[in-house]
Amino acid sequence: MTDALSKKDRAEAWFAALRDRICAEFERLEDEAEHLPGEAGRFEYTAWDRDDPTGAPGGGGVRGAMTGRLFEKVGVNISRVEGEFPADFAAQIPGASEDPRFFATGISLVAHMTSPHVPAVHMNTRYLATTQDWFGGGADLNPPFPVAEDTASWLDALVGCCDRHDVADGKRYKEWCDEYFYIPHRQRARGVGGIFYDRLNSGDWEADFAFTQDVGETFLSAYPPIVRRNMHREWTEEERLAQLRYRGLYAEFNLVYDRGTTFGLKTGGNVDAILMSLPPLARWD
């Protein structure tokens, strides 16, 4: 049996190691984009701390951000926070109404690309503990101009990841992603989908953790090939404008509906890290 302390430390260490590998791969993609103007981007890292509302130290994280020639804006954040939920928010979190103390660690990334033909992407995985504990996360692809080959390879990879683990349900997690990333006031999906899962506690922590790790590995193997297939395609000014309008959907969802945004703001997280998901430019008209 894995004790509570080692669960927290092992999850945090995994998310940090995954961050390092993802950032290294994204910098390699920047180096390969020699056809685009400007210098290859590099990540800059900013550590942050939070004070819990109780006055006790509340943990913190590291915000990694890069502006480059291929990645117009990308953030890859890791965090480890703990403390007590505010009473009104505790009532919404499993196990927190009995005891408001919590622990959370995770990785979250969003990439907005310079080219309208390279899909934006989101991925996060997390471990959260109150009087209960669970994993959650997922990944979804957000192309302004969907390409059937890209969508198929992306979904096959993520559903295939689920199918490798008895604790996961690929069909349900794909449907959950479609439901979660739907924008009711626009009556449309934010992107072409992926997987989404939450409150995963099968009773076998090691199995749940192994699946969560595989989600990160699958992202790292599935997204860069999509970037490489599309990064050299030329685009028009009309396509760029369409991309900016499409980004408006992303901003609307993240500000109105996203649970991660709500969780970060309700728990006093770093605002710049929380809102790193917003695109650098967007358009409504």
XYZ file of C-alpha atoms in Angstrom:
285
model
C 0.000 0.000 0.000
C 1.334 3.415 -0.981
C 1.158 5.837 1.952
C -0.363 9.306 1.572
C 2.930 11.196 1.728
C 4.624 9.177 -0.992
C 1.560 9.464 -3.192
C 1.855 13.256 -3.101
C 5.595 13.272 -3.675
C 5.514 10.715 -6.463
C 2.722 12.507 -8.307
C 4.461 15.875 -7.983
C 7.791 14.433 -9.207
C 6.130 12.850 -12.233
C 4.403 16.072 -13.279
C 7.669 18.000 -12.983
C 9.587 15.413 -15.040
C 6.885 15.412 -17.713
C 7.039 19.217 -17.849
C 10.771 19.065 -18.552
C 10.336 16.595 -21.405
C 7.442 18.472 -23.003
C 9.275 21.797 -22.874
C 12.380 20.223 -24.401
C 10.323 18.782 -27.265
C 8.541 22.091 -27.872
C 11.903 23.856 -28.045
C 13.065 21.269 -30.606
C 10.005 22.095 -32.693
C 10.910 25.781 -32.455
C 14.401 24.957 -33.768
C 12.883 23.067 -36.705
C 10.708 26.046 -37.719
C 13.532 27.763 -39.598
C 11.125 28.769 -42.359
C 9.350 31.167 -40.002
C 10.720 34.646 -39.244
C 12.371 35.450 -35.947
C 14.463 33.588 -33.437
C 13.606 30.220 -31.980
C 11.786 30.646 -28.687
C 12.903 29.308 -25.339
C 10.926 28.738 -22.161
C 11.232 31.156 -19.291
C 10.327 29.869 -15.839
C 8.777 31.865 -13.025
C 8.313 30.355 -9.570
C 5.368 31.486 -7.482
C 4.105 30.901 -3.941
C 0.677 31.266 -2.422
C -0.505 32.058 1.074
C -3.445 29.992 2.208
C -6.470 31.994 3.451
C -5.720 30.517 6.892
C -2.420 32.408 6.872
C -0.314 29.267 6.550
C 2.055 28.657 3.618
C 0.003 27.270 0.756
C 2.569 25.836 -1.625
C 3.074 27.144 -5.137
C 4.361 26.211 -8.551
C 6.366 27.165 -11.588
C 4.956 28.883 -14.650
C 6.796 28.035 -17.862
C 6.080 30.311 -20.824
C 7.462 30.640 -24.327
C 6.812 33.051 -27.173
C 8.461 31.886 -30.370
C 8.156 31.716 -34.110
C 6.132 28.472 -34.211
C 4.495 28.693 -30.790
C 2.886 32.122 -30.664
C 2.169 31.496 -26.977
C 2.611 28.347 -24.934
C 2.473 27.777 -21.213
C 3.439 24.625 -19.333
C 2.733 24.933 -15.615
C 3.305 22.680 -12.634
C 2.009 23.208 -9.123
C 1.792 21.753 -5.637
C -0.674 23.561 -3.407
C -2.326 22.796 -0.096
C -4.420 24.457 2.545
C -8.118 24.826 3.237
C -10.933 25.442 0.768
C -13.233 28.398 1.425
C -16.495 27.122 2.901
C -18.615 27.855 -0.165
C -16.153 26.092 -2.491
C -15.548 23.164 -0.120
C -19.181 22.166 -0.501
C -18.536 21.511 -4.213
C -15.489 19.260 -3.723
C -15.796 15.575 -2.757
C -14.641 14.975 0.792
C -14.077 18.654 1.570
C -17.369 19.377 3.284
C -16.270 17.045 6.107
C -12.771 18.577 6.297
C -11.791 21.615 4.171
C -8.087 20.719 4.021
C -6.798 19.777 0.573
C -3.697 18.952 -1.439
C -3.362 19.272 -5.223
C -0.533 18.822 -7.680
C -0.553 18.711 -11.456
C 0.634 19.847 -14.838
C -1.321 22.040 -17.227
C -0.381 23.201 -20.709
C -1.950 25.206 -23.507
C -0.271 26.001 -26.830
C -1.515 28.620 -29.299
C 0.309 28.366 -32.615
C 1.387 31.024 -35.092
C 0.128 29.084 -38.108
C -3.628 28.703 -38.557
C -2.885 25.199 -39.880
C -1.229 23.946 -36.676
C -3.856 23.088 -34.051
C -3.874 24.668 -30.643
C -3.778 22.076 -27.896
C -4.539 21.615 -24.221
C -3.427 18.907 -21.788
C -3.545 18.572 -18.046
C -3.311 15.849 -15.439
C -3.650 16.289 -11.707
C -3.874 14.539 -8.359
C -6.121 15.971 -5.664
C -6.668 14.827 -2.088
C -9.191 15.828 0.577
C -10.622 13.150 2.850
C -10.828 11.367 -0.513
C -8.282 11.364 -3.336
C -8.423 11.021 -7.089
C -6.803 11.740 -10.455
C -8.203 13.761 -13.326
C -7.206 15.362 -16.573
C -7.249 14.859 -20.300
C -6.229 16.442 -23.573
C -8.060 18.022 -26.492
C -7.114 19.310 -29.937
C -8.304 22.706 -31.189
C -7.668 23.280 -34.916
C -9.159 26.329 -36.653
C -9.131 24.186 -39.816
C -9.608 20.517 -38.863
C -7.712 17.898 -40.855
C -9.239 14.425 -40.854
C -5.858 12.662 -40.614
C -4.852 14.733 -37.596
C -8.164 14.229 -35.813
C -8.075 10.489 -36.412
C -4.490 10.022 -35.239
C -5.109 12.162 -32.153
C -8.270 10.352 -31.099
C -6.836 6.917 -31.881
C -3.822 7.665 -29.679
C -5.813 8.925 -26.687
C -8.575 6.332 -26.813
C -5.875 3.705 -27.329
C -4.166 4.966 -24.185
C -7.378 4.377 -22.250
C -7.795 0.926 -23.746
C -4.409 -0.102 -22.341
C -5.656 0.412 -18.779
C -8.421 -1.485 -17.044
C -9.220 1.538 -14.842
C -9.998 3.755 -17.870
C -12.918 3.836 -20.284
C -11.895 5.221 -23.669
C -15.402 5.468 -25.084
C -16.735 7.238 -22.017
C -13.725 9.554 -21.678
C -14.012 10.584 -25.323
C -17.721 11.318 -24.852
C -16.953 13.161 -21.613
C -14.475 15.376 -23.463
C -17.081 16.221 -26.096
C -19.567 17.074 -23.343
C -17.126 19.059 -21.228
C -15.655 21.203 -24.004
C -19.048 22.106 -25.461
C -19.878 25.819 -25.433
C -23.610 26.105 -24.709
C -24.019 29.761 -25.648
C -22.400 29.054 -29.041
C -24.044 25.647 -29.427
C -20.808 24.115 -30.656
C -17.735 22.252 -29.462
C -14.506 24.092 -28.708
C -12.407 21.690 -30.792
C -12.363 18.193 -32.291
C -12.112 16.408 -28.959
C -9.852 14.052 -27.105
C -10.391 12.576 -23.646
C -11.461 13.997 -20.303
C -11.699 12.230 -16.947
C -12.131 13.297 -13.348
C -12.454 11.828 -9.856
C -10.699 8.647 -10.924
C -10.312 6.426 -7.869
C -10.675 2.785 -8.830
C -9.441 1.590 -5.455
C -6.039 0.814 -6.981
C -3.910 3.957 -6.678
C -1.001 2.472 -8.606
C -3.228 1.598 -11.551
C -4.839 5.039 -11.564
C -1.414 6.699 -11.429
C -0.092 4.486 -14.241
C -2.983 5.549 -16.462
C -2.449 9.213 -15.633
C 1.232 8.870 -16.519
C 0.300 7.232 -19.820
C -1.954 10.173 -20.682
C 1.123 12.405 -20.468
C 3.248 9.978 -22.482
C 0.550 9.698 -25.133
C 0.290 13.457 -25.460
C 4.052 13.670 -25.943
C 3.989 11.054 -28.688
C 0.779 12.203 -30.437
C 0.939 16.001 -30.665
C 4.426 16.749 -32.097
C 3.803 14.666 -35.272
C 0.666 16.716 -35.940
C 2.710 19.896 -35.588
C 5.390 18.595 -37.941
C 2.833 17.555 -40.572
C 1.372 21.068 -40.732
C 4.052 23.564 -39.695
C 5.370 24.194 -43.217
C 1.985 24.888 -44.822
C 1.520 28.448 -46.060
C -1.479 30.487 -44.985
C -3.410 33.535 -46.131
C -4.458 36.641 -44.248
C -8.064 35.399 -44.412
C -7.006 32.166 -42.717
C -5.191 34.129 -40.030
C -8.332 36.177 -39.352
C -10.368 32.983 -39.139
C -7.838 31.649 -36.618
C -8.219 34.761 -34.450
C -11.997 34.444 -34.507
C -11.715 30.783 -33.590
C -9.528 31.696 -30.632
C -12.424 33.732 -29.295
C -14.216 30.439 -28.635
C -11.239 29.231 -26.620
C -11.217 32.382 -24.514
C -14.957 32.242 -23.912
C -14.861 28.641 -22.734
C -11.910 29.101 -20.406
C -13.312 32.219 -18.773
C -16.894 31.010 -18.418
C -16.896 27.228 -18.034
C -13.463 25.781 -17.316
C -13.173 24.004 -13.948
C -9.420 24.460 -13.789
C -9.761 28.232 -14.068
C -12.363 28.224 -11.318
C -10.287 25.962 -9.065
C -7.173 28.106 -9.455
C -8.942 31.379 -8.750
C -10.959 29.978 -5.828
C -7.811 28.614 -4.161
C -5.709 31.754 -4.553
C -3.394 30.444 -7.248
C -1.084 32.548 -9.399
C -3.348 34.544 -11.714
C -0.822 34.716 -14.560
C -0.392 30.936 -14.445
C -4.145 30.351 -14.291
C -4.871 32.626 -17.256
C -1.924 31.436 -19.365
C -4.499 29.408 -21.311
C -5.860 32.556 -22.960
C -4.632 33.225 -26.497
C -2.252 36.147 -27.105
C -4.585 37.563 -29.744
C -8.237 36.878 -30.497
C -10.992 38.539 -32.433
C -14.766 38.953 -32.109
C -16.701 40.449 -35.020
